[in-house]
XYZ file of C-alpha atoms in Angstrom:
655
model
C 3.753 -30.079 -51.607
C 7.319 -30.319 -50.241
C 7.449 -30.392 -46.453
C 10.019 -27.556 -46.400
C 7.648 -25.328 -48.386
C 4.876 -26.151 -45.853
C 7.143 -25.020 -42.982
C 7.979 -21.828 -44.830
C 4.368 -20.989 -45.634
C 3.417 -21.545 -41.987
C 6.296 -19.284 -40.889
C 5.079 -16.552 -43.262
C 1.640 -16.757 -41.678
C 3.099 -16.432 -38.173
C 5.194 -13.357 -39.039
C 2.306 -11.612 -40.826
C -0.050 -12.186 -37.864
C 2.599 -10.751 -35.503
C 3.190 -7.612 -37.592
C -0.542 -6.942 -38.171
C -1.169 -7.133 -34.428
C 1.917 -5.062 -33.732
C 1.019 -2.274 -36.162
C -2.616 -2.091 -35.020
C -1.666 -1.585 -31.368
C -0.312 1.368 -29.411
C 3.332 0.939 -28.745
C 6.240 2.824 -27.180
C 8.958 4.520 -29.248
C 11.742 2.704 -27.410
C 15.091 1.692 -28.890
C 14.292 -1.922 -28.043
C 10.907 -1.661 -29.784
C 12.540 -0.166 -32.885
C 15.167 -2.927 -32.770
C 12.413 -5.541 -32.509
C 10.781 -4.031 -35.639
C 14.102 -4.447 -37.476
C 14.367 -7.970 -36.077
C 10.934 -8.823 -37.510
C 11.831 -7.202 -40.881
C 15.068 -9.234 -41.072
C 13.115 -12.380 -40.229
C 10.522 -11.694 -42.919
C 13.209 -10.848 -45.506
C 15.108 -13.996 -44.465
C 12.005 -16.070 -45.013
C 11.502 -14.695 -48.544
C 15.225 -15.260 -49.262
C 14.874 -18.811 -47.882
C 12.049 -19.531 -50.292
C 13.969 -17.948 -53.131
C 17.186 -19.879 -52.381
C 15.223 -23.127 -52.104
C 13.729 -22.531 -55.511
C 17.043 -21.641 -57.185
C 18.866 -24.604 -55.687
C 16.177 -27.052 -56.834
C 16.128 -25.490 -60.281
C 19.869 -25.041 -60.882
C 19.509 -26.419 -64.376
C 17.317 -23.459 -65.398
C 18.495 -20.711 -62.973
C 21.717 -18.770 -63.592
C 24.541 -19.617 -61.181
C 24.929 -15.967 -60.084
C 21.238 -15.762 -59.135
C 21.452 -18.974 -57.120
C 24.547 -17.624 -55.249
C 22.894 -14.220 -54.710
C 19.768 -15.816 -53.166
C 21.953 -17.861 -50.792
C 23.983 -14.733 -49.924
C 20.765 -12.881 -49.101
C 19.507 -15.805 -47.070
C 22.669 -16.236 -45.016
C 23.213 -12.479 -44.641
C 19.671 -11.805 -43.440
C 19.872 -14.770 -41.037
C 23.104 -13.362 -39.630
C 21.431 -9.941 -39.352
C 18.604 -11.579 -37.339
C 21.007 -12.956 -34.767
C 22.904 -9.620 -34.576
C 19.610 -7.711 -34.081
C 18.542 -10.144 -31.400
C 21.833 -9.490 -29.590
C 21.260 -5.736 -29.860
C 17.663 -6.145 -28.703
C 18.796 -7.976 -25.538
C 21.476 -5.303 -25.066
C 18.939 -2.492 -25.040
C 16.433 -4.486 -23.042
C 18.989 -5.227 -20.360
C 20.614 -1.785 -20.421
C 17.672 0.418 -19.507
C 17.298 1.571 -23.149
C 20.656 3.329 -22.950
C 22.349 4.473 -26.163
C 25.398 2.554 -27.358
C 28.625 4.320 -28.204
C 30.071 4.064 -31.735
C 33.227 2.153 -30.678
C 31.127 -0.407 -28.721
C 28.679 -0.672 -31.638
C 31.515 -1.315 -34.065
C 32.907 -4.053 -31.810
C 29.494 -5.699 -31.659
C 29.273 -5.794 -35.465
C 32.646 -7.434 -36.114
C 31.279 -11.051 -36.281
C 28.455 -9.811 -38.539
C 30.895 -8.018 -40.859
C 33.146 -11.065 -41.104
C 30.162 -13.290 -41.928
C 28.980 -10.857 -44.596
C 32.461 -10.862 -46.045
C 32.412 -14.624 -46.374
C 28.881 -14.423 -47.743
C 30.226 -12.162 -50.519
C 33.538 -13.841 -51.299
C 33.412 -17.316 -49.637
C 32.860 -20.620 -51.351
C 29.469 -22.365 -51.206
C 28.569 -25.893 -52.227
C 25.159 -27.079 -53.322
C 23.870 -30.572 -52.626
C 20.786 -31.746 -54.558
C 19.545 -35.356 -54.749
C 16.332 -37.305 -54.537
C 15.762 -36.404 -50.862
C 16.019 -32.646 -51.310
C 18.552 -29.830 -51.472
C 20.757 -27.835 -49.113
C 23.949 -25.739 -49.144
C 27.294 -26.173 -47.367
C 30.918 -25.004 -47.555
C 33.078 -22.256 -45.921
C 30.427 -19.588 -46.408
C 27.877 -21.612 -44.415
C 30.440 -22.666 -41.795
C 31.496 -19.063 -41.059
C 27.843 -18.138 -40.846
C 27.228 -20.800 -38.171
C 30.323 -19.615 -36.299
C 28.979 -16.007 -36.350
C 25.598 -17.163 -35.108
C 27.257 -19.133 -32.321
C 29.314 -16.098 -31.281
C 26.223 -13.915 -30.951
C 24.293 -16.577 -29.051
C 27.168 -16.979 -26.610
C 27.372 -13.157 -26.338
C 23.661 -12.998 -25.514
C 24.089 -15.645 -22.781
C 27.117 -13.806 -21.346
C 25.191 -10.542 -21.451
C 22.312 -12.064 -19.544
C 24.492 -13.767 -16.997
C 26.696 -10.785 -16.231
C 23.901 -8.259 -15.562
C 24.362 -7.375 -11.888
C 22.040 -6.037 -9.265
C 22.584 -2.483 -10.399
C 21.026 -3.295 -13.758
C 18.227 -5.112 -11.995
C 17.400 -2.017 -10.016
C 17.733 0.317 -13.025
C 15.328 -1.835 -15.021
C 12.766 -2.386 -12.306
C 10.050 -0.793 -14.473
C 11.242 -2.355 -17.747
C 11.976 -5.833 -16.420
C 9.951 -6.214 -13.182
C 11.879 -9.416 -12.371
C 15.209 -9.548 -14.152
C 15.763 -13.171 -13.131
C 12.567 -14.298 -14.836
C 13.262 -12.092 -17.860
C 16.688 -13.624 -18.207
C 15.205 -17.109 -18.016
C 12.650 -16.156 -20.637
C 15.279 -15.041 -23.134
C 17.309 -18.178 -22.459
C 14.247 -20.310 -23.051
C 13.726 -18.536 -26.390
C 17.328 -19.252 -27.367
C 16.845 -22.915 -26.403
C 13.808 -23.088 -28.759
C 15.924 -21.616 -31.526
C 18.884 -23.876 -30.777
C 16.637 -26.962 -30.641
C 15.280 -26.275 -34.110
C 18.780 -25.547 -35.401
C 19.905 -28.887 -33.950
C 17.086 -30.678 -35.756
C 18.098 -28.832 -38.919
C 21.686 -29.949 -38.438
C 20.795 -33.640 -38.292
C 18.026 -33.446 -40.900
C 19.755 -31.339 -43.558
C 17.028 -31.849 -46.092
C 14.301 -30.381 -43.850
C 14.634 -26.596 -44.066
C 13.398 -25.696 -40.595
C 15.295 -22.438 -40.073
C 12.399 -20.337 -41.254
C 10.041 -21.953 -38.737
C 12.657 -21.602 -35.986
C 13.059 -17.865 -36.795
C 9.286 -17.310 -36.833
C 8.842 -19.017 -33.486
C 11.676 -16.946 -31.994
C 10.038 -13.730 -33.217
C 6.689 -14.879 -31.834
C 8.246 -15.752 -28.434
C 10.001 -12.392 -28.111
C 6.834 -10.585 -29.172
C 4.593 -12.336 -26.689
C 7.081 -12.088 -23.787
C 8.533 -8.578 -24.216
C 6.875 -6.624 -27.020
C 3.216 -7.376 -26.533
C 1.557 -3.946 -26.729
C -1.222 -5.063 -24.407
C 1.277 -5.066 -21.573
C 1.345 -1.267 -21.866
C -2.371 -0.613 -22.262
C -4.690 0.822 -19.611
C -8.055 -0.692 -20.553
C -10.060 1.556 -18.237
C -9.022 4.801 -19.936
C -7.942 3.410 -23.342
C -4.492 4.994 -22.946
C -1.002 3.743 -22.174
C -0.552 2.621 -18.582
C 1.761 3.673 -15.720
C 4.364 1.057 -16.555
C 4.579 2.393 -20.099
C 5.018 5.899 -18.706
C 7.850 4.834 -16.409
C 9.627 3.037 -19.306
C 9.286 6.077 -21.540
C 10.582 8.399 -18.874
C 13.863 6.446 -18.771
C 14.003 6.540 -22.569
C 13.376 10.300 -22.702
C 16.098 11.068 -20.186
C 18.518 8.771 -22.003
C 18.167 10.943 -25.103
C 19.744 13.944 -23.324
C 17.371 16.340 -25.077
C 14.841 18.872 -23.824
C 11.340 17.558 -23.493
C 8.171 18.497 -21.597
C 5.916 16.523 -19.283
C 2.369 17.850 -19.802
C -0.151 16.699 -17.154
C -3.911 16.938 -16.978
C -4.970 16.395 -13.334
C -8.529 15.765 -12.301
C -9.458 17.614 -9.109
C -12.008 16.794 -6.367
C -11.821 13.089 -7.211
C -13.393 11.975 -3.893
C -16.371 14.263 -4.396
C -16.882 12.890 -7.896
C -16.766 9.320 -6.573
C -19.242 10.073 -3.802
C -21.651 11.842 -6.094
C -21.379 9.742 -9.279
C -19.698 6.443 -8.423
C -16.234 5.074 -7.891
C -15.501 4.523 -11.615
C -16.647 7.939 -12.810
C -13.159 9.651 -12.559
C -11.743 6.944 -14.899
C -14.557 7.523 -17.332
C -13.900 11.270 -17.269
C -10.220 10.664 -17.978
C -11.121 8.238 -20.786
C -13.336 10.742 -22.517
C -10.799 13.509 -22.005
C -8.036 11.371 -23.493
C -10.217 10.619 -26.506
C -10.844 14.319 -27.097
C -7.159 15.167 -26.800
C -6.216 12.342 -29.198
C -8.552 13.791 -31.831
C -6.626 17.070 -31.708
C -3.184 15.459 -31.457
C -3.411 11.948 -32.901
C 0.369 11.406 -32.951
C 0.953 12.154 -29.267
C 0.823 9.265 -26.866
C -1.239 9.746 -23.685
C -0.314 7.954 -20.460
C -2.432 7.236 -17.383
C 0.560 8.095 -15.215
C -1.217 8.618 -11.871
C -4.610 7.667 -10.516
C -6.093 11.069 -11.403
C -3.630 12.270 -14.026
C -3.164 11.950 -17.794
C 0.325 12.740 -19.126
C 1.778 13.575 -22.498
C 5.476 13.638 -23.287
C 6.129 16.469 -25.710
C 9.403 16.599 -27.652
C 9.542 20.264 -28.677
C 8.306 23.679 -27.626
C 6.386 24.290 -30.828
C 4.148 21.281 -30.224
C 3.817 22.310 -26.572
C 2.571 25.749 -27.587
C 0.001 24.205 -29.874
C -1.287 22.039 -27.022
C -1.434 25.046 -24.671
C -3.377 26.974 -27.276
C -5.886 24.138 -27.602
C -6.493 23.904 -23.853
C -8.617 27.068 -24.028
C -11.128 25.312 -26.245
C -11.020 21.913 -24.523
C -14.289 20.998 -22.857
C -14.050 17.862 -20.718
C -17.703 17.642 -19.859
C -18.422 13.976 -19.349
C -21.566 12.310 -20.612
C -23.609 10.856 -17.765
C -26.243 8.142 -17.520
C -28.832 10.741 -18.415
C -28.816 11.634 -22.120
C -29.897 15.171 -21.367
C -27.118 16.022 -18.892
C -23.330 16.185 -18.699
C -20.940 16.586 -15.824
C -18.239 19.314 -15.911
C -15.285 18.222 -13.833
C -12.626 20.475 -12.301
C -9.166 19.965 -13.656
C -5.853 21.748 -14.147
C -2.605 21.357 -16.081
C 0.990 21.421 -15.039
C 4.086 21.363 -17.214
C 7.601 20.257 -16.305
C 10.527 21.143 -18.542
C 13.148 18.417 -18.478
C 16.023 18.169 -17.780
C 15.888 21.805 -16.633
C 13.648 21.075 -13.619
C 14.135 17.320 -13.344
C 17.440 15.748 -14.290
C 16.373 12.129 -13.662
C 13.209 10.073 -13.824
C 13.098 9.928 -10.019
C 13.227 13.721 -9.805
C 10.447 13.948 -12.330
C 8.301 11.579 -10.286
C 8.996 13.603 -7.157
C 7.940 16.749 -8.952
C 4.814 15.127 -10.305
C 3.836 13.950 -6.822
C 4.575 17.345 -5.352
C 2.335 19.015 -7.924
C -0.454 16.579 -7.120
C -0.188 17.287 -3.387
C 0.104 21.057 -3.727
C -3.447 22.266 -3.252
C -2.534 25.763 -4.442
C -2.210 24.291 -7.953
C -5.818 23.401 -8.536
C -7.604 26.344 -10.145
C -10.003 24.979 -12.778
C -8.499 24.959 -16.276
C -5.339 26.783 -15.288
C -1.882 25.900 -16.597
C 0.984 25.834 -14.078
C 4.627 25.764 -15.214
C 7.036 24.195 -12.797
C 9.455 26.964 -11.771
C 12.588 27.419 -9.712
C 10.416 28.331 -6.742
C 8.414 25.114 -6.969
C 11.564 23.075 -7.376
C 12.925 24.688 -4.210
C 9.732 23.692 -2.397
C 10.018 20.179 -3.788
C 13.628 19.896 -2.648
C 12.725 21.282 0.776
C 9.946 18.700 1.160
C 12.332 15.995 0.061
C 14.964 17.100 2.615
C 12.396 17.368 5.397
C 11.079 13.913 4.598
C 14.588 12.486 4.789
C 15.228 14.270 8.119
C 11.832 13.145 9.431
C 12.431 9.509 8.465
C 15.843 9.531 10.127
C 14.460 11.238 13.204
C 11.868 8.496 13.586
C 14.573 5.845 13.238
C 16.840 7.519 15.813
C 14.053 9.015 18.003
C 15.739 12.385 17.497
C 12.732 14.590 18.239
C 12.837 17.352 20.815
C 9.960 17.937 23.182
C 9.294 21.439 24.540
C 6.768 22.416 27.180
C 4.477 25.442 27.291
C 3.188 26.092 30.828
C -0.527 26.593 31.382
C -1.424 29.208 33.988
C -4.217 28.534 36.490
C -6.058 31.753 37.421
C -7.544 30.056 40.404
C -4.194 28.737 41.797
C -2.175 31.693 40.441
C 0.601 29.430 39.267
C 1.479 27.075 36.459
C -0.709 24.073 37.102
C -0.125 22.139 33.875
C 1.730 22.149 30.627
C 1.377 21.144 26.959
C 4.070 18.925 25.481
C 4.949 19.990 21.937
C 7.173 18.130 19.511
C 9.980 19.900 17.623
C 12.228 18.856 14.790
C 15.456 20.604 13.885
C 18.350 19.775 11.596
C 21.603 21.608 12.392
C 23.329 20.900 9.059
C 20.792 21.683 6.301
C 17.316 23.178 6.719
C 17.450 24.198 10.354
C 14.215 24.547 12.340
C 11.185 22.789 10.767
C 7.768 24.063 11.723
C 5.425 21.431 13.244
C 2.745 22.859 10.926
C 4.880 21.512 8.061
C 6.284 18.229 9.274
C 3.224 16.991 11.225
C 0.976 16.841 8.064
C 3.909 15.309 6.162
C 4.266 12.644 8.838
C 0.556 11.888 8.646
C 0.802 11.617 4.875
C 3.751 9.231 5.094
C 2.272 7.083 7.828
C 4.855 8.107 10.489
C 2.628 9.996 12.853
C 1.876 7.080 15.170
C 5.567 6.333 15.677
C 6.258 10.015 16.366
C 3.387 10.074 18.894
C 4.847 7.100 20.769
C 8.314 8.662 20.793
C 6.968 11.946 22.204
C 4.868 10.229 24.834
C 7.873 8.185 26.042
C 10.036 11.334 26.239
C 7.331 13.098 28.270
C 7.038 10.104 30.639
C 10.753 9.947 31.123
C 10.961 13.686 31.866
C 7.998 13.641 34.273
C 9.408 10.692 36.172
C 12.944 12.083 36.288
C 11.903 15.555 37.560
C 8.833 14.408 39.541
C 6.818 17.236 38.020
C 3.828 16.591 40.300
C 6.004 17.731 43.256
C 6.434 21.129 41.466
C 2.691 21.742 41.392
C 2.083 20.385 37.905
C -1.262 18.577 38.061
C -1.144 17.122 34.555
C 0.632 17.306 31.230
C -1.288 17.602 27.934
C -0.080 15.304 25.129
C -1.491 15.423 21.635
C -3.029 12.325 20.063
C -3.157 12.469 16.268
C -6.343 11.507 14.451
C -4.626 8.257 13.373
C -3.543 7.394 16.906
C -6.941 8.142 18.387
C -8.604 5.426 16.331
C -5.696 2.928 16.592
C -6.949 -0.244 18.261
C -3.575 -0.832 19.912
C -2.976 2.716 21.216
C -4.223 2.064 24.768
C -1.934 -0.931 25.260
C 1.057 0.988 23.767
C 0.780 4.073 25.929
C -0.114 2.067 29.021
C 3.074 0.043 28.602
C 5.121 3.255 28.405
C 3.464 4.729 31.534
C 4.138 1.523 33.420
C 7.767 1.514 32.299
C 8.423 4.952 33.902
C 6.072 4.585 36.828
C 3.860 7.584 35.863
C 0.226 7.393 36.880
C -2.233 7.682 33.937
C -4.110 10.407 35.830
C -1.103 12.675 35.207
C -1.951 12.869 31.474
C -4.553 14.765 29.638
C -4.795 13.525 26.014
C -5.567 16.153 23.444
C -7.709 15.326 20.428
C -8.473 17.851 17.735
C -12.054 18.880 17.089
C -11.968 17.378 13.599
C -10.611 14.015 14.856
C -13.268 13.877 17.559
C -16.021 14.192 14.950
C -14.450 11.767 12.428
C -13.281 9.192 14.985
C -16.583 7.393 15.367
C -17.021 4.297 17.526
C -13.334 3.437 17.636
C -12.527 6.786 19.250
C -15.273 6.308 21.803
C -13.924 2.863 22.669
C -10.352 4.058 23.092
C -11.504 7.006 25.259
C -13.414 4.622 27.512
C -10.369 2.404 27.904
C -8.044 5.327 28.660
C -10.538 6.666 31.243
C -10.587 3.322 32.984
C -6.844 3.702 33.398
C -7.325 7.246 34.784
C -6.439 9.479 31.804
C -8.474 12.571 30.883
C -9.242 14.226 27.582
C -9.394 17.661 26.058
C -10.724 18.892 22.733
C -7.956 20.819 21.048
C -8.389 23.701 18.519
C -12.083 24.269 19.326
C -13.364 26.757 16.747
C -11.117 25.757 13.853
C -12.968 22.681 12.631
C -16.613 21.788 12.144
C -17.678 23.175 15.528
C -20.270 20.385 15.633
C -21.909 21.190 18.943
C -24.080 18.070 18.913
C -20.856 15.997 18.820
C -19.749 17.545 22.114
C -22.773 15.972 23.751
C -21.736 12.551 22.477
C -18.002 12.751 23.189
C -17.292 13.958 26.709
C -14.159 16.034 27.373
C -12.762 17.274 30.694
C -11.295 20.285 28.923
C -12.099 22.402 25.881
C -9.221 24.386 24.385
C -10.355 27.579 22.724
C -8.304 28.279 19.639
C -6.630 31.708 19.284
C -8.731 32.371 16.173
C -11.718 32.841 18.475
C -9.818 35.142 20.881
C -7.710 37.494 18.800
C -10.536 39.025 16.703
C -12.106 40.175 19.970
C -9.303 42.709 20.323
C -9.297 43.950 16.730
C -10.775 46.967 15.037
C -14.345 45.584 15.065
C -14.632 43.317 18.127
C -18.433 43.360 18.613
C -19.409 40.196 16.722
C -16.270 38.204 17.644
C -16.933 38.905 21.328
C -20.520 37.801 21.040
C -19.358 34.491 19.533
C -16.562 34.018 22.089
C -18.871 34.868 25.051
C -21.519 32.439 23.761
C -18.928 29.660 23.377
C -17.560 30.225 26.869
C -20.972 30.334 28.481
C -22.118 27.148 26.691
C -18.975 25.186 27.627
C -19.120 26.258 31.269
C -22.794 25.326 31.463
C -21.804 21.843 30.324
C -19.490 21.669 33.396
C -16.353 21.531 31.288
C -13.187 23.497 32.066
C -11.728 25.809 29.435
C -8.138 26.450 28.359
C -7.720 29.612 26.313
C -4.823 29.302 23.818
C -2.826 32.104 22.244
C -3.058 34.566 25.168
C -0.489 37.268 24.383
C -1.541 40.388 26.338
C -2.662 41.316 29.823
C -5.885 42.676 28.346
C -6.692 39.336 26.826
C -5.900 37.482 30.040
C -7.994 39.824 32.150
C -11.046 39.530 29.850
C -10.895 35.773 29.722
C -10.489 35.369 33.458
C -13.442 37.720 34.041
C -15.508 35.472 31.790
C -14.761 32.456 33.955
C -11.882 30.912 32.031
C -9.571 29.260 34.568
C -6.678 28.021 32.433
C -4.670 30.289 30.121
C -1.880 29.422 27.752
C 0.174 31.720 25.579
C 3.261 33.872 25.110
C 1.990 36.363 27.733
C 2.768 33.759 30.354
C 5.527 31.716 28.716
C 6.660 30.456 25.363
C 7.233 26.735 24.682
C 10.613 26.036 26.271
C 13.047 23.132 26.744
C 12.961 20.971 29.836
C 15.453 22.981 31.899
C 13.741 26.342 31.154
C 10.377 24.837 31.900
C 11.548 23.720 35.359
C 12.961 27.154 35.950
C 9.742 28.925 34.867
C 7.597 26.685 37.110
C 9.802 27.267 40.116
C 9.851 31.031 39.570
C 6.058 31.149 39.427
C 5.851 29.061 42.599
C 8.264 31.427 44.377
C 6.231 34.439 43.168
C 3.059 32.828 44.459
C 4.601 32.221 47.918
C 5.774 35.874 48.064
C 2.295 37.161 47.164
C 0.737 34.812 49.729
């Protein structure tokens, strides 16, 4: 068998294996993927034309001249189409799957059109002798020039992609530099085989070179396994990110349909760490049976996503959700687990104009605990988008405030019934933006700071501001015995917190005994040994501790015996019901709490005191320290100094 035929048969085998694997795998409907399919088709057609042209040129005595010319035209034209399609493939791959305008497309096809023109009308010569057969002439020369133009264009395209494209394609090409090198390596393989072909004209190696180029591109960029999530048998997060860019590039309405698994931590604790993934896998399999043509993405750790192109299909999916049962088979053959889940739907580009906005909305939906009723469908609305935008704005302000230390600290005086003056104060952090959202409630930005890992930095900033204020005004000379400063749950178990705060106190010359560190009831229970260790180290310095928000958390009384506090702060939720329409039971609970704490020898601070009646009742029960609007609101530094001095003056008059 002729060596050229052997190369061609081997090339056919390579192309068939590639296409079988490609067709049997899940793939993305990207422009680049569709272009690769055309690239493969042109390669396969070129291979058949190559075999046909080789046969006609070696049998010119029995084959009509027109047929021999036609086979060579098909061979050269399809080979030119291959190079053109490779150029377009690289264009789309490097251009974030963006559409190409008609004028630009026409300009890109000019070399191809010229080569086709010469293939139709140009002269071709046939050389046949004892060593083999090949073709030459103007038709072939123009073809090689066209191929060279496209190869140069591909190299220029790769070398002129700037950092902006690198950022835009971060999901498509994780490292553009390496992707560029990979494509250039592929071109070198192709060029090397073409060079061998040039010097060994009787060896028809172009088919093998084309097949190897298709194989290289497939393995490096179009391998469907790169987009598979093996744990759930769906498309992975990278595939989802790529498709999001593709969907927005189409400038058409589409819908993001999410199935989110709720109570994931509870499932993991009860049934194992991998159980949520198994639930999602079985759910995806059930959905695929109802909608086999819709691709399912494992877009988030607990979320499956479908991208729906039209409202009619969306309505069909919504109708099916009523009958979906995602009970998951367990290890026991006689039992199944029924997970909690919900759906949310985002209409794009109405509620998300870019992929980044869509991700922000998805994350907001995942974090919004109000959107978690089992089996319920939530449509993203204008109201939710406003909440998302508000959260985004607050996060930007919060991040900038951490960078510039632009937090305000206000002080709420704490009244001592025994000393009849303000004997202490609680330092409270405030965040306000004067240009956009205005005042931001601590109840909003503190949890957000904890979520974003900023709470420790904020705590250090606040503590330094308090130290600077105390040292500057010498608060202890105004009768302030101590200042309460909140420690977040994260700070309270930070191994470096003692050294950090000690350094700040030393910097401003404030004695550690001037500070009472507040730890929430929940943090005191969850802190464990690390909290105990930090409290011991702080106490060695001279600091004291109070349990904040007693009555709002677990109220684990046994924990109070393990973690000693100098103060217990009664939350207003224990006090206010005692003055409502039915105060009997609330007063029994409050009285019992007060008696128990006092018997432990711990002082009490009552929070949220807003009326004289409340103050009188608490004082009569033995509560010494009272804090609330009845005495003073949280105020800035200057107003705090003024309030403390006024109370001192009033005490002196009464004395």
